[in-house]
Short mmCIF file of C-alpha atoms in Angstrom, two decimals:
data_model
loop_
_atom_site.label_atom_id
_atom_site.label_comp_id
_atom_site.label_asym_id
_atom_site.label_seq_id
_atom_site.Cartn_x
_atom_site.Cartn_y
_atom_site.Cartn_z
CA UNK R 616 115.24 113.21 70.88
CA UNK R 617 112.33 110.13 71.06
CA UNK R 618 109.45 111.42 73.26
CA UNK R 619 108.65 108.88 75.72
CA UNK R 620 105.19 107.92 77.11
CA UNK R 621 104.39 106.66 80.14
CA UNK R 622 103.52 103.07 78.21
CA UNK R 623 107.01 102.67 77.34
CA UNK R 624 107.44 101.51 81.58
CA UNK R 625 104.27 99.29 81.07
CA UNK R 626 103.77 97.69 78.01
CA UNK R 627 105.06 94.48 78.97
CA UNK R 628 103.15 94.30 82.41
CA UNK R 629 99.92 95.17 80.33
CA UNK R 630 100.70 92.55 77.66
CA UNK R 631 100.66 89.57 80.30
CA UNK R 632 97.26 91.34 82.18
CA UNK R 633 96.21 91.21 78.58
CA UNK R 634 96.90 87.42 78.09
CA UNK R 635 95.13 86.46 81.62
CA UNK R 636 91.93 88.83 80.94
CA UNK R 637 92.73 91.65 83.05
CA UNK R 638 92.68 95.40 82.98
CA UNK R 639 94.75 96.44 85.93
CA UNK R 640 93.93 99.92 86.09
CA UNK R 641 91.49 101.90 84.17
CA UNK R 642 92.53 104.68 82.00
CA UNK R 643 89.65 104.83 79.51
CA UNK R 644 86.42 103.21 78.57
CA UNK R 645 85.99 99.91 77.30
CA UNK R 646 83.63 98.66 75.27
CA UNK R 647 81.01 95.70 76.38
CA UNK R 648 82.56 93.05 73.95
CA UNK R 649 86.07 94.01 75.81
CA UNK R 650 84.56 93.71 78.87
CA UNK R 651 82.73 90.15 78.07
CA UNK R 652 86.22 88.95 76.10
CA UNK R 653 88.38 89.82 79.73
CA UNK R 654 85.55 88.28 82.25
CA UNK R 655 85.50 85.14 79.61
CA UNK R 656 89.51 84.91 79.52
CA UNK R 657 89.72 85.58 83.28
CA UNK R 658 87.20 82.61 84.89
CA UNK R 659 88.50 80.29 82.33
CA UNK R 660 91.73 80.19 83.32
CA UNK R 661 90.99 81.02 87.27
CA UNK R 662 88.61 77.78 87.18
CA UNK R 663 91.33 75.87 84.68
CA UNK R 664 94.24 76.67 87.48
CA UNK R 665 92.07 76.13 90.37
CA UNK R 666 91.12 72.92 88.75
CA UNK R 667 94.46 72.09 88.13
CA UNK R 668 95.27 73.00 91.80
CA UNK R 669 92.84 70.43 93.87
CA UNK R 670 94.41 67.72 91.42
CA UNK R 671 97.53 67.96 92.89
CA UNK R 672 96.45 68.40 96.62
CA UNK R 673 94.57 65.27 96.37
CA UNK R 674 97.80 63.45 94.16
CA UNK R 675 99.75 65.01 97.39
CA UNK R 676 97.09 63.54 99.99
CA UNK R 677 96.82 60.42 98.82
CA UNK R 678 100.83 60.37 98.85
CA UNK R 679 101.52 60.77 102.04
CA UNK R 680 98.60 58.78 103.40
CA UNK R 681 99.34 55.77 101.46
CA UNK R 682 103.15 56.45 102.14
CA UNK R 683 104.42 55.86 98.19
CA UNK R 684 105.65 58.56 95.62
CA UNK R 685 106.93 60.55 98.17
CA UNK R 686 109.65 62.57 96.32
CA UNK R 687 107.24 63.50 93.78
CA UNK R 688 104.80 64.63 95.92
CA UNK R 689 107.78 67.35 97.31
CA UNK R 690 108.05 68.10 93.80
CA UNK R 691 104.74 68.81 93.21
CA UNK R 692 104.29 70.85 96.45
CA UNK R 693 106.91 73.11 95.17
CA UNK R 694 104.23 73.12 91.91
CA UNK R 695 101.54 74.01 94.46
CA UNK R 696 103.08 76.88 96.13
CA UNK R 697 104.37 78.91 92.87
CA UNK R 698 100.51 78.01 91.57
CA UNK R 699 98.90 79.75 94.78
CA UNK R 700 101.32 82.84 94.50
CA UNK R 701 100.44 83.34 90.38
CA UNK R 702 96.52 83.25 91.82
CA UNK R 703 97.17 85.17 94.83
CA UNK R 704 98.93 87.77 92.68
CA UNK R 705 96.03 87.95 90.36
CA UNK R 706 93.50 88.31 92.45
CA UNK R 707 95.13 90.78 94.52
CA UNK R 708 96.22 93.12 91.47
CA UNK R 709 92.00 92.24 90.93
CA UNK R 710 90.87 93.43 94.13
CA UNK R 711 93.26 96.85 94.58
CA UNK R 712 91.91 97.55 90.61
CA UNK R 713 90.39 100.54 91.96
CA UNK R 714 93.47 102.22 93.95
CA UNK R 715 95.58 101.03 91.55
CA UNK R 716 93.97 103.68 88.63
CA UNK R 717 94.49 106.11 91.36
CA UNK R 718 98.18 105.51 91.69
CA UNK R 719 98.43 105.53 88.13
CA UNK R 720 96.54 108.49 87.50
CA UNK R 721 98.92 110.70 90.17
CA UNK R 722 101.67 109.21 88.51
CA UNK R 723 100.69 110.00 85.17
CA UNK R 724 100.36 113.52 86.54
CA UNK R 725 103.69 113.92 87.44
CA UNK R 726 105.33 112.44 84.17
CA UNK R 727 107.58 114.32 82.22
CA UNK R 728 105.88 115.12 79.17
CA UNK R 729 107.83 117.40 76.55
CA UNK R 730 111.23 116.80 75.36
CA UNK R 731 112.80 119.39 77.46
CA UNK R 732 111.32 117.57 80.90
CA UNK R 733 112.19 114.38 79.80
CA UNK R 734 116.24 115.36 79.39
CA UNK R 735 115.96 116.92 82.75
CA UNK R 736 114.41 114.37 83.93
CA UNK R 737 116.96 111.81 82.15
CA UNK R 738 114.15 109.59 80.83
CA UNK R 739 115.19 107.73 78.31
CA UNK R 740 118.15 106.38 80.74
CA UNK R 741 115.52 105.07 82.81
CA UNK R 742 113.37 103.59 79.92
CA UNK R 743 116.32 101.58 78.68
CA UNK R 744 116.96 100.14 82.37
CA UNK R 745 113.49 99.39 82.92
CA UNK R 746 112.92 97.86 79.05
CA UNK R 747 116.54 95.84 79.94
CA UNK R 748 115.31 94.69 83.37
CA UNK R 749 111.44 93.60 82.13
CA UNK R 750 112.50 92.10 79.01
CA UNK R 751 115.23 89.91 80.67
CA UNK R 752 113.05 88.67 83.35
CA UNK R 753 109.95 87.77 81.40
CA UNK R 754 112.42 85.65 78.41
CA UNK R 755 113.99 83.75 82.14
CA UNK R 756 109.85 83.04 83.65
CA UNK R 757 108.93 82.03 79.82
CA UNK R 758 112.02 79.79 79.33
CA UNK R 759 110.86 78.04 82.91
CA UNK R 760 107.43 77.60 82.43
CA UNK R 761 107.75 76.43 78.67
CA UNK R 762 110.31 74.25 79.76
CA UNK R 763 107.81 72.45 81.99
CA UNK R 764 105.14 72.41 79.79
CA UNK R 765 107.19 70.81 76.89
CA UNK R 766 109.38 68.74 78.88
CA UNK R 767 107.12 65.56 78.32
CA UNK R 768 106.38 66.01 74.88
CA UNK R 769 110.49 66.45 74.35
CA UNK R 770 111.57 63.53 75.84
CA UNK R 771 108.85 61.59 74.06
CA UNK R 772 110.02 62.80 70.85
CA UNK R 773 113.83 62.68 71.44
CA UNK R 774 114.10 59.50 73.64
CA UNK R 775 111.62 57.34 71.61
CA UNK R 776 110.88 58.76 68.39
CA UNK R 777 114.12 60.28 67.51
CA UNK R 778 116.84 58.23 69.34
CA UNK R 779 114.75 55.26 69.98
CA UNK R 780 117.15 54.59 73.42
CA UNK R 781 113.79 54.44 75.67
CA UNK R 782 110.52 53.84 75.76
CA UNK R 783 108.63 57.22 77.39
CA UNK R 784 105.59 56.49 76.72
CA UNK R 785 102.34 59.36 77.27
CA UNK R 786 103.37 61.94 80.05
CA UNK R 787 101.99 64.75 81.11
CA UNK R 788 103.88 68.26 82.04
CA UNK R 789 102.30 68.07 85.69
CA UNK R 790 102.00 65.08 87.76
CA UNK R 791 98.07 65.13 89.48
CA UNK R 792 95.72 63.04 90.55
CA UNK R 793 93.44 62.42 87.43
CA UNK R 794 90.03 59.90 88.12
CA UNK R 795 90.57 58.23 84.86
CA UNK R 796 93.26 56.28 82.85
CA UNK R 797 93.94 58.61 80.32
CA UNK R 798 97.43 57.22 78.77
CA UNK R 799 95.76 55.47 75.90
CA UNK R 800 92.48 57.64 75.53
CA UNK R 801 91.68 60.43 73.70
CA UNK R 802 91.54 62.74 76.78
CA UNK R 803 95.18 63.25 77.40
CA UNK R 804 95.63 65.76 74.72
CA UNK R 805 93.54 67.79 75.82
CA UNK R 806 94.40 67.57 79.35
CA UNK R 807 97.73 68.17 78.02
CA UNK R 808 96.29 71.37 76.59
CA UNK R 809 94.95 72.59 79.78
CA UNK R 810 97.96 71.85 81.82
CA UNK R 811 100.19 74.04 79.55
CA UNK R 812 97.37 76.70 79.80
CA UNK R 813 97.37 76.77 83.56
CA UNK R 814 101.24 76.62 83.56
CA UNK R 815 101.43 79.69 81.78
CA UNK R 816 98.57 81.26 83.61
CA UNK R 817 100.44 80.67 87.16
CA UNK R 818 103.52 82.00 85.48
CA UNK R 819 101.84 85.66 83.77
CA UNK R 820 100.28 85.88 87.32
CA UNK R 821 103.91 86.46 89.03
CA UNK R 822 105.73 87.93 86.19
CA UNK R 823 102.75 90.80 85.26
CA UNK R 824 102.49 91.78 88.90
CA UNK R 825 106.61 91.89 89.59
CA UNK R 826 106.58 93.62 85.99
CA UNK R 827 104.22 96.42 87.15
CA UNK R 828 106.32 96.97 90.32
CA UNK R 829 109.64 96.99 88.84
CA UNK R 830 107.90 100.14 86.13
CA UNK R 831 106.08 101.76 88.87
CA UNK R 832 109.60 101.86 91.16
CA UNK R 833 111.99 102.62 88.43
CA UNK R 834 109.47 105.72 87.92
CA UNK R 835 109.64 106.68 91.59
CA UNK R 836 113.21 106.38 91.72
CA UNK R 837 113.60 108.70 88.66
CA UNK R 838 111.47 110.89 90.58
CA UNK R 839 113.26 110.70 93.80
CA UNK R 840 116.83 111.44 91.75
CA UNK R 841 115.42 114.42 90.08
CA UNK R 842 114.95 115.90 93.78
CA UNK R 843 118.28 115.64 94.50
CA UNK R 844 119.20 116.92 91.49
CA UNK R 845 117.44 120.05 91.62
CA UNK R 846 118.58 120.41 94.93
CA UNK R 847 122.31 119.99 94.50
CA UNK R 848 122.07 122.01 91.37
CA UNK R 849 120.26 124.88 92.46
CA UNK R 850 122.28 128.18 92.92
CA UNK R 851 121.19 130.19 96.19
CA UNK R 852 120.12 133.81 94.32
CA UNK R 853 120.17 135.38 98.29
CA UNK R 854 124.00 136.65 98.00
CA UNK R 855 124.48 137.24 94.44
CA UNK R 856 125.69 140.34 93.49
CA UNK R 857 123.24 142.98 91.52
CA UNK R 858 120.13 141.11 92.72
CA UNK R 859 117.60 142.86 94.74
CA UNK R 860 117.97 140.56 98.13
CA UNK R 861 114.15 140.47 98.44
CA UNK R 862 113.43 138.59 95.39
CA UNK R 863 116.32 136.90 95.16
CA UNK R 864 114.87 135.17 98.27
CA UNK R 865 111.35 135.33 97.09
CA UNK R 866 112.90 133.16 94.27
CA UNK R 867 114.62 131.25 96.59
CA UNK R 868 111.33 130.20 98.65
CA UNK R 869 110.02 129.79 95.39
CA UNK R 870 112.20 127.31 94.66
CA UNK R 871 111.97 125.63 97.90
CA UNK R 872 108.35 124.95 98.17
CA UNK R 873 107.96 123.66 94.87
CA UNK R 874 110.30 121.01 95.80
CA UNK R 875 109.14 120.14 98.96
CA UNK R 876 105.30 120.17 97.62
CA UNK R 877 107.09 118.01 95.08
CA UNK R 878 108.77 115.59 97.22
CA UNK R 879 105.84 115.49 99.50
CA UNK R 880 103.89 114.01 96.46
CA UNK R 881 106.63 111.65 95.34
CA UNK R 882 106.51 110.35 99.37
CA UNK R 883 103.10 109.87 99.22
CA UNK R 884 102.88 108.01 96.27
CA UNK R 885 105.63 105.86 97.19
CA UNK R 886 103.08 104.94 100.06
CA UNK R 887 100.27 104.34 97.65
CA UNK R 888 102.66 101.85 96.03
CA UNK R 889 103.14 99.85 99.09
CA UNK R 890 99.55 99.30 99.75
CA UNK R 891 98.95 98.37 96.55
CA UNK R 892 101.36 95.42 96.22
CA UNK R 893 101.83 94.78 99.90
CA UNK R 894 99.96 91.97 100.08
CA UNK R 895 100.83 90.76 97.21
CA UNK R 896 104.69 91.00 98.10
CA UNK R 897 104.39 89.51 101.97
CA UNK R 898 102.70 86.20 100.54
CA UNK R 899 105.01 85.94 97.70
CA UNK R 900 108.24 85.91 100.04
CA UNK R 901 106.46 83.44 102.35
CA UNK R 902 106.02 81.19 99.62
CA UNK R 903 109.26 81.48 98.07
CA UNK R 904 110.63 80.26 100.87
CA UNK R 905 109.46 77.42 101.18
CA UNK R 906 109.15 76.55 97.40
CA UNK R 907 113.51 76.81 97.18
CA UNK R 908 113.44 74.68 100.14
CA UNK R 909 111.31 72.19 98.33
CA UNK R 910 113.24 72.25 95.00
CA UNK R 911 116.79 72.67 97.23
CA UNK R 912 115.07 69.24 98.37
CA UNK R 913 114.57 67.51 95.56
CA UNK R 914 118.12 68.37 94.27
CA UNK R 915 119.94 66.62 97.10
CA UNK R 916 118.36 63.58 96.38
CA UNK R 917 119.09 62.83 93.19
CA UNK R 918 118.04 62.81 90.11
CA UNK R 919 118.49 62.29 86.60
CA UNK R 920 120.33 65.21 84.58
CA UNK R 921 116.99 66.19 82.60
CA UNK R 922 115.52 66.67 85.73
CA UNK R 923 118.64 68.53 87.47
CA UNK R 924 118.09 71.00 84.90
CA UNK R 925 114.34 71.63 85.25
CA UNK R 926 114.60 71.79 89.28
CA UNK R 927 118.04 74.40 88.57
CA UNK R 928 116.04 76.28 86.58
CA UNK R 929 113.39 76.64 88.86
CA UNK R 930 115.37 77.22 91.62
CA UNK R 931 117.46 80.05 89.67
CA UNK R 932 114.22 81.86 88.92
CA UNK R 933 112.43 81.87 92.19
CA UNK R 934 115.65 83.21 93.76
CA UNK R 935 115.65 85.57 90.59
CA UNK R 936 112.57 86.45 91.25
CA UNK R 937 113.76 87.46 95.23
CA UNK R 938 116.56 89.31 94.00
CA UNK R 939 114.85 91.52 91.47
CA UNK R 940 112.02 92.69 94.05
CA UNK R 941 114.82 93.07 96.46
CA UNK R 942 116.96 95.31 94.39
CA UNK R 943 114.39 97.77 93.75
CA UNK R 944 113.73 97.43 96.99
CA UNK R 945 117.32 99.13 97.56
CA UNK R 946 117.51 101.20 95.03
CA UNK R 947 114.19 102.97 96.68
CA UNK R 948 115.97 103.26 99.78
CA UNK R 949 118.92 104.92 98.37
CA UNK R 950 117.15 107.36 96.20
CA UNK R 951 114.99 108.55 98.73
CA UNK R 952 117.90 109.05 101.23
CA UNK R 953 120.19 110.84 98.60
CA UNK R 954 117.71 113.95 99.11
CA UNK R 955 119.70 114.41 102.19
CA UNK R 956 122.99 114.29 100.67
CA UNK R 957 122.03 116.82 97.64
CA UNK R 958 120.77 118.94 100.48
CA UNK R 959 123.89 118.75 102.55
CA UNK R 960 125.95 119.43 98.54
CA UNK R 961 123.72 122.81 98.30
CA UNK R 962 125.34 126.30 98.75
CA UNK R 963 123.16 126.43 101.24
CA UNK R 964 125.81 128.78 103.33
CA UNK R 965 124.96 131.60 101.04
CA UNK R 966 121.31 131.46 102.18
CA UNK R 967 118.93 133.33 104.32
CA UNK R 968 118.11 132.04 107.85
CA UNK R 969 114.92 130.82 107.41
CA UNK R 970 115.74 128.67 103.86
CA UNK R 971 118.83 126.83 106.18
CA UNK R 972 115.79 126.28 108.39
CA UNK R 973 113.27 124.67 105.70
CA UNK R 974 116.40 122.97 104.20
CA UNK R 975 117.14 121.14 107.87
CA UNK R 976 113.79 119.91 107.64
CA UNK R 977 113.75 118.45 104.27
CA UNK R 978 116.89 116.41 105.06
CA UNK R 979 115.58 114.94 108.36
CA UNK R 980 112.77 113.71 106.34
CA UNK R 981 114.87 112.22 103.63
CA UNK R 982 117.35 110.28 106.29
CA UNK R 983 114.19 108.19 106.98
CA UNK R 984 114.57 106.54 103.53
CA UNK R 985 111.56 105.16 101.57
CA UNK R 986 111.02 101.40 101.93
CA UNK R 987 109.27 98.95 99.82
CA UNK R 988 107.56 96.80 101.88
CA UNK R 989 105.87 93.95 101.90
CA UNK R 990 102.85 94.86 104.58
CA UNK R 991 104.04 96.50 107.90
CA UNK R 992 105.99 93.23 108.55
CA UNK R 993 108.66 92.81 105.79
CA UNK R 994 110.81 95.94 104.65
CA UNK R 995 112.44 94.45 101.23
CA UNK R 996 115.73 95.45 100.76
CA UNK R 997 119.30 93.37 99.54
CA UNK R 998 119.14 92.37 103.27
CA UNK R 999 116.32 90.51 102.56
CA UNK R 1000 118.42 88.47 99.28
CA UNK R 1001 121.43 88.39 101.73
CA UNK R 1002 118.90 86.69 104.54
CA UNK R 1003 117.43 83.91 101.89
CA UNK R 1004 121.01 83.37 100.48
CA UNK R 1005 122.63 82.45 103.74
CA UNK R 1006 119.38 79.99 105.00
CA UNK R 1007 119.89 78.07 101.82
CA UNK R 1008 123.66 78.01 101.69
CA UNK R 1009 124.18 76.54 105.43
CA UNK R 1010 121.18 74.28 104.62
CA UNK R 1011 122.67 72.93 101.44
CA UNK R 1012 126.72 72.68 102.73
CA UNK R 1013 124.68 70.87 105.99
CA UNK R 1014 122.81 68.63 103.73
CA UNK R 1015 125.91 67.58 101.53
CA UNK R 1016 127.45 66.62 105.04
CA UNK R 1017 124.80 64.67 105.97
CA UNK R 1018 125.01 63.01 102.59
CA UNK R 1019 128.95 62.19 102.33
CA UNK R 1020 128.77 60.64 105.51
CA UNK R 1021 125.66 58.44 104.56
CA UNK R 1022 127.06 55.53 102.74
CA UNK R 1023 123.71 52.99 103.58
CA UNK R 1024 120.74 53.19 101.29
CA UNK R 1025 118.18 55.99 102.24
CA UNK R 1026 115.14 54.75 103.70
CA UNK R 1027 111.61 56.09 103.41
CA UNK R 1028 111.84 57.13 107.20
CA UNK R 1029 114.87 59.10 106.61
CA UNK R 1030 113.41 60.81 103.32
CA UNK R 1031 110.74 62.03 105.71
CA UNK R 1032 113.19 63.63 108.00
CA UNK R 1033 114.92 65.24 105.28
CA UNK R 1034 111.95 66.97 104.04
CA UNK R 1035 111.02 67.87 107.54
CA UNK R 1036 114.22 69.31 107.90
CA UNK R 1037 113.70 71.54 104.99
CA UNK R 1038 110.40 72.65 105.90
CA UNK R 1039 111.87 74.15 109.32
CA UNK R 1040 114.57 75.89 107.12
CA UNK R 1041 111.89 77.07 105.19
CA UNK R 1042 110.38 78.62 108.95
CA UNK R 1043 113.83 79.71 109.46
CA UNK R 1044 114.08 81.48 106.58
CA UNK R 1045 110.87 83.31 107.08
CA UNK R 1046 111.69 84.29 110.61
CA UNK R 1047 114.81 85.50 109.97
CA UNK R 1048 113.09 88.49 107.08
CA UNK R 1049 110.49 89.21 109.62
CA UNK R 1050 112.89 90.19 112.51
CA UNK R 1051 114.62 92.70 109.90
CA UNK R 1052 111.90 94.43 110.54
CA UNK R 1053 112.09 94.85 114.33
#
């Protein structure tokens, strides 16, 4: 049997930290070069995104005040907001460094470490799932983000070079507000340059945060499942004949508060998880929301079928990105709460008074289920999918309405309304998750 190591659950997570300079938590000692190399890598791209950022505020600004270009200033809104969350995700995973080699460090304490603990533990089944889950996510984030960056430099290629049906002319990935003419100067390419660069910074920022999540819950749910195993599984020694009945239920209080020491810790690092991404998670479903109402936006309106496909894309990932957080979310929940139901499966009728006591109070703890949550406002569960799923749908059957029954040209004025309209879904949206939680 292949011994696992607690890497295995991380390796991708650590190879996108990697890639953006940063050490999330702190394991062993690094040297001074290391140290210099990640600061270097980190500011670099920080100050390249941030950069990148204020370009398109002011390409946005000047938009709406001048009242041209307004559908591409939507679009690049929708730019803005998954930038912000990639930065905000960074610098939170940044700030919590600290409690987040804590977190690791109990965890690491608690991982199964020789073969035999591993099959109990059924390891490798939980490897696979995580390796299947990580591995599928990161190939949809890269296929977006590359998409983006080489979309340009494609059609240029195909559409002038190759098919000669257009003229394209120089483009670049991310429309922004630039304070020179660089289409015939030397300075596009490497603006070009930079623009990819803080693409795939903003991208690694989401996808090595939701990455680390999705490792650190599979591990707490494998946790959570080897409680209930236990406890299903365990035989009651109280009753059986030819045992001596006081150390049969020594041995069974044994058992029972090694469990409960062990579920205790497994409960408390669950919580330790939570304040670590909390944040992290609250901002990132506020700004999700309003980013598919932005691309939802664009996508009513029209648009060429090169650009159809980049704004599906996008919009299939961000809600992607929902779903994923959302189904660990519930699969949290339902770990934790099938402690209950292995205690309830016991032979607990065979046992002494005071272990059906003890066992009454490890269920009532376990029907309050674990919850991921994003702060103390947002508990992140399939609801929440269900919640963002139904906004959008309504919005989009009201919108096509709206559309069929508009045979005039669209004005400006009306484009405005439109987007205004979104925007309130996008408050919609948001209100709806947070009263889930009352």
């Amino acid at each position: 049997m292949k011994l696992y190591k607690f890497e295995d659950f991380v390796r991708l997570a650590n190879l996108f930290y990697t890639s953006l300079g940063i050490e999330p938590y702190a394991l062993g000692q690094s040297t001074k070069w290391q140290i210099f190399c990640r600061y270097l890598i980190f500011y670099f791209q920080i100050i390249n995104l941030s950069s990148m950022v204020v370009c398109e505020v002011t390409y946005v600004f000047l938009a709406f005040r001048n009242d041209n270009n307004f559908l591409e200033a939507t679009m690049i809104m929708s730019y803005i907001g998954f930038v912000l969350v990639g930065i905000f995700k960074m610098l939170s995973i940044w700030r919590q460094r600290s409690l987040l080699t804590t977190f690791v460090q109990e965890l690491l304490h608690i991982f199964p470490q020789t073969p035999e603990q591993q099959r109990l533990y059924n390891l490798d089944i939980y490897v696979r799932q995580c390796t299947r889950v990580t591995v599928c996510f990161s190939l949809l984030y890269m296929l977006l983000i590359w998409t983006y960056n080489l979309f340009a430099i494609l059609q240029y290629v195909i559409y002038e070079r190759w098919l000669m049906w257009r003229v394209v002319g120089k483009q670049l990935p991310y429309t922004m507000y630039i304070l020179w003419d660089w289409h015939d100067h030397w300075s596009y390419y490497p603006l070009y340059a930079l623009e990819c660069i803080a693409g795939f910074t903003s991208a690694a920022g989401q996808i090595s945060c939701d990455l680390l999540l999705c490792a650190f819950a599979t591990q707490l749910i494998m946790h959570y499942d080897y409680v209930s195993r236990s406890l299903a599984m365990y035989e009651v020694k109280t009753r059986q004949k030819f045992r001596d009945p006081r150390k049969a239920m020594a041995e069974d209080m044994k058992f029972l508060r090694k469990i409960i020491a062990y579920h205790a810790n497994v409960l408390s690092l669950s919580e330790l998880m939570n304040e670590v991404f909390g944040v992290a998670l609250f901002f990132n479903f506020m700004a999700s929301s309003f980013v598919i109402c932005f691309v939802g936006f664009q996508m009513t309106m029209g648009a060429d079928p090169d650009t159809l496909f980049k704004l599906f894309l996008f919009l299939f990932t961000s809600a992607s990105q929902v779903y994923l957080i959302s189904h660990y979310g519930q699969q949290l929940i339902d770990a934790s709460f099938n402690i209950a139901t292995a205690v309830y499966n016991q032979q607990w009728y065979n046992a002494d008074i005071g272990y059906k006591k003890m066992l009454v109070l490890i269920a009532a703890r376990a029907q309050k289920p674990v919850e991921l949550q994003a702060t103390k406002f947002v508990l992140i569960s399939r609801g929440t999918m269900t919640d963002f799923s139904e906004c959008e749908v309504k919005n989009r059957s009201s919108k096509c309405v709206v559309m069929q029954s508009d045979k005039t040209k669209r004005t400006p004025s009306q484009d405005v309304m439109d987007f205004e309209s979104r925007i309130d879904r996008g408050f919609a949206i948001w209100t709806i998750v947070l009263s889930r939680r009352v």
